[in-house]
Tab-separated table of C-alpha atoms in Angstrom:
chain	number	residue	atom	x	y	z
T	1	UNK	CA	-3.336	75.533	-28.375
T	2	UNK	CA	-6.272	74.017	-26.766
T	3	UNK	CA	-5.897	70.672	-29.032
T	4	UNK	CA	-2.218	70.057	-28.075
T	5	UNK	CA	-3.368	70.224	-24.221
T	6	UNK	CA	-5.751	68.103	-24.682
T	7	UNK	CA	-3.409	65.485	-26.539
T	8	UNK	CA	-0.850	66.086	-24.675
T	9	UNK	CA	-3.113	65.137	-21.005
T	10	UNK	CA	-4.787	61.835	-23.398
T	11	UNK	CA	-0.912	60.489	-24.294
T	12	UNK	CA	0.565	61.342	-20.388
T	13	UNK	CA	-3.231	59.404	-19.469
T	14	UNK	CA	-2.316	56.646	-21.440
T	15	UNK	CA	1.127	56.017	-20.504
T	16	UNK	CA	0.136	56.414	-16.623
T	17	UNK	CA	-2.427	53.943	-16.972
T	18	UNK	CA	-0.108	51.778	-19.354
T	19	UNK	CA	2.164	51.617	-16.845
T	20	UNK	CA	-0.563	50.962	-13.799
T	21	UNK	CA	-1.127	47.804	-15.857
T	22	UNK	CA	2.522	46.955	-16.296
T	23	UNK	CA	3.160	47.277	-12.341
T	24	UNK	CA	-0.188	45.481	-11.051
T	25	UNK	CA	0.863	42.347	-13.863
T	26	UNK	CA	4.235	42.425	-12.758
T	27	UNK	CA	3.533	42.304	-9.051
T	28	UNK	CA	0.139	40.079	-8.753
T	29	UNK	CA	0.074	38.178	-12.007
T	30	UNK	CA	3.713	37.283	-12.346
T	31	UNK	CA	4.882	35.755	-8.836
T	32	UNK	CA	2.070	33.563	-9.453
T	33	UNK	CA	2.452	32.010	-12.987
T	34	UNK	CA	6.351	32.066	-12.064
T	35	UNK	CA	5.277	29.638	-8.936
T	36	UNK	CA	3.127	27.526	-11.341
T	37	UNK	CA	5.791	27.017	-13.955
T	38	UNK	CA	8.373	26.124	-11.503
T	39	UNK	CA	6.254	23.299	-9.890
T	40	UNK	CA	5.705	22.188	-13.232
T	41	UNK	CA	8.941	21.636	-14.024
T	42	UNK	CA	9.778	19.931	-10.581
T	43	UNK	CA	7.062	17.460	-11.173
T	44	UNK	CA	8.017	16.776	-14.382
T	45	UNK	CA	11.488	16.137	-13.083
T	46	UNK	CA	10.105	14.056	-10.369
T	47	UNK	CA	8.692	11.467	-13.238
T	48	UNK	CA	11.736	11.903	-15.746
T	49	UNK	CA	13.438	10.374	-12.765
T	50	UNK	CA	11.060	7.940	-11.443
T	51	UNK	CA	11.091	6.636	-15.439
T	52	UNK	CA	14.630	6.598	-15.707
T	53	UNK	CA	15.034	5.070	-12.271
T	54	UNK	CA	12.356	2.269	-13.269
T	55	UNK	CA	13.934	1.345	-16.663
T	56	UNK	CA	17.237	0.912	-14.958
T	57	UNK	CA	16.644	-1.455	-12.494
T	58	UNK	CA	15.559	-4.535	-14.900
T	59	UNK	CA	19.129	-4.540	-15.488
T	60	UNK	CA	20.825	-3.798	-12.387
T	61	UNK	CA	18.782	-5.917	-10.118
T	62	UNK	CA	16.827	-8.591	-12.165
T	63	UNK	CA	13.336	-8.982	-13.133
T	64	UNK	CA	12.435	-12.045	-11.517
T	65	UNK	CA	9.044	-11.036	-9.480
T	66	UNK	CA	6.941	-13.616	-8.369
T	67	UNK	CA	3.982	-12.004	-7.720
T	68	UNK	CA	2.872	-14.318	-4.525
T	69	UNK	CA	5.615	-13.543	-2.734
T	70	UNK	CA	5.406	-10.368	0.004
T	71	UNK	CA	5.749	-6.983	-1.867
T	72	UNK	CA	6.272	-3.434	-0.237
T	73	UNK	CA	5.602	-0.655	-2.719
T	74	UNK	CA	8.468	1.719	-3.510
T	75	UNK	CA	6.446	3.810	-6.019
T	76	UNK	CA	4.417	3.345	-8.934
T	77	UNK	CA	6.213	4.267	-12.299
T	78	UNK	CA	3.386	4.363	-14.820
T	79	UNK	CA	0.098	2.465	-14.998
T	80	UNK	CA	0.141	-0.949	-14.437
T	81	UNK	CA	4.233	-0.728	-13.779
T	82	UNK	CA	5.575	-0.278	-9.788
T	83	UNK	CA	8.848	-0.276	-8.659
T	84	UNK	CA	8.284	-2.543	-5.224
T	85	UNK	CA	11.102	-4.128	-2.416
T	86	UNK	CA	10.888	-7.796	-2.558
T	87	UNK	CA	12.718	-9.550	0.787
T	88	UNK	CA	14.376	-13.086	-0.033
T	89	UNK	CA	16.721	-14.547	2.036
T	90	UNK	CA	16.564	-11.403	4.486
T	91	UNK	CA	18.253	-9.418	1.453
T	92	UNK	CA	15.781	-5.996	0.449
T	93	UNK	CA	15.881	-5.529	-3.380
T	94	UNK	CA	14.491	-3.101	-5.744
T	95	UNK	CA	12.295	-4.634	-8.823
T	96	UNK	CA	10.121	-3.227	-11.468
T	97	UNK	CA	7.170	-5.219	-11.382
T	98	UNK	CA	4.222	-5.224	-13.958
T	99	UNK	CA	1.116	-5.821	-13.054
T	100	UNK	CA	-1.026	-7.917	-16.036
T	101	UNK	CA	-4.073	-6.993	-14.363
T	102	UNK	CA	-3.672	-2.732	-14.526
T	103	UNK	CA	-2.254	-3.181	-18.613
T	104	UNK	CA	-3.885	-1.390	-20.893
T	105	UNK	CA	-5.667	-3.670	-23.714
T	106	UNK	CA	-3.255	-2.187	-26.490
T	107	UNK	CA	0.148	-2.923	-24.379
């Protein structure tokens, strides 16, 4: 008799404090790593659309940059590659310019 108290107090001990854990993970831990995977995946949405923005504009607007002429950066795509807004003519265009001097040796 005394035996089957005593296991029966150590299981109900362990499932209280099993589910102590449980609660305390699910209400501290959780909200936390949830927050940190979702900006995560915004940022890496953020560049998945700054790439696919940058490799589109070659095409749609040109890629004549001459790099002496006034630039106003748009935002920079990868290193060594910007997206910038040249003026000519009083007309603003987008163009993806690369920059020779931020190139990596292997590129």
């Amino acid at each position: 008799m005394r035996l089957s108290t005593l296991l029966i107090t150590f299981c109900a001990g362990a499932l209280i404090g099993a589910a102590a854990v449980i609660a305390v993970a699910w209400l501290r831990v959780y909200p936390v790593v949830a927050e940190e995977r979702f900006s995560y995946g915004y940022e890496l949405g953020g560049l998945a659309m700054q790439a696919n923005l940058g490799s589109k504009i070659p095409g749609l607007f040109g890629s004549d940059v001459d790099p002496h002429e006034p630039m106003t950066p748009f935002f920079e795509r990868t290193k060594g590659e910007q997206v910038v807004v040249v003026t000519r003519n009083g007309v603003k265009t987008l163009r993806l310019y690369r920059d020779a001097s931020k190139a990596t040796p292997d590129q």
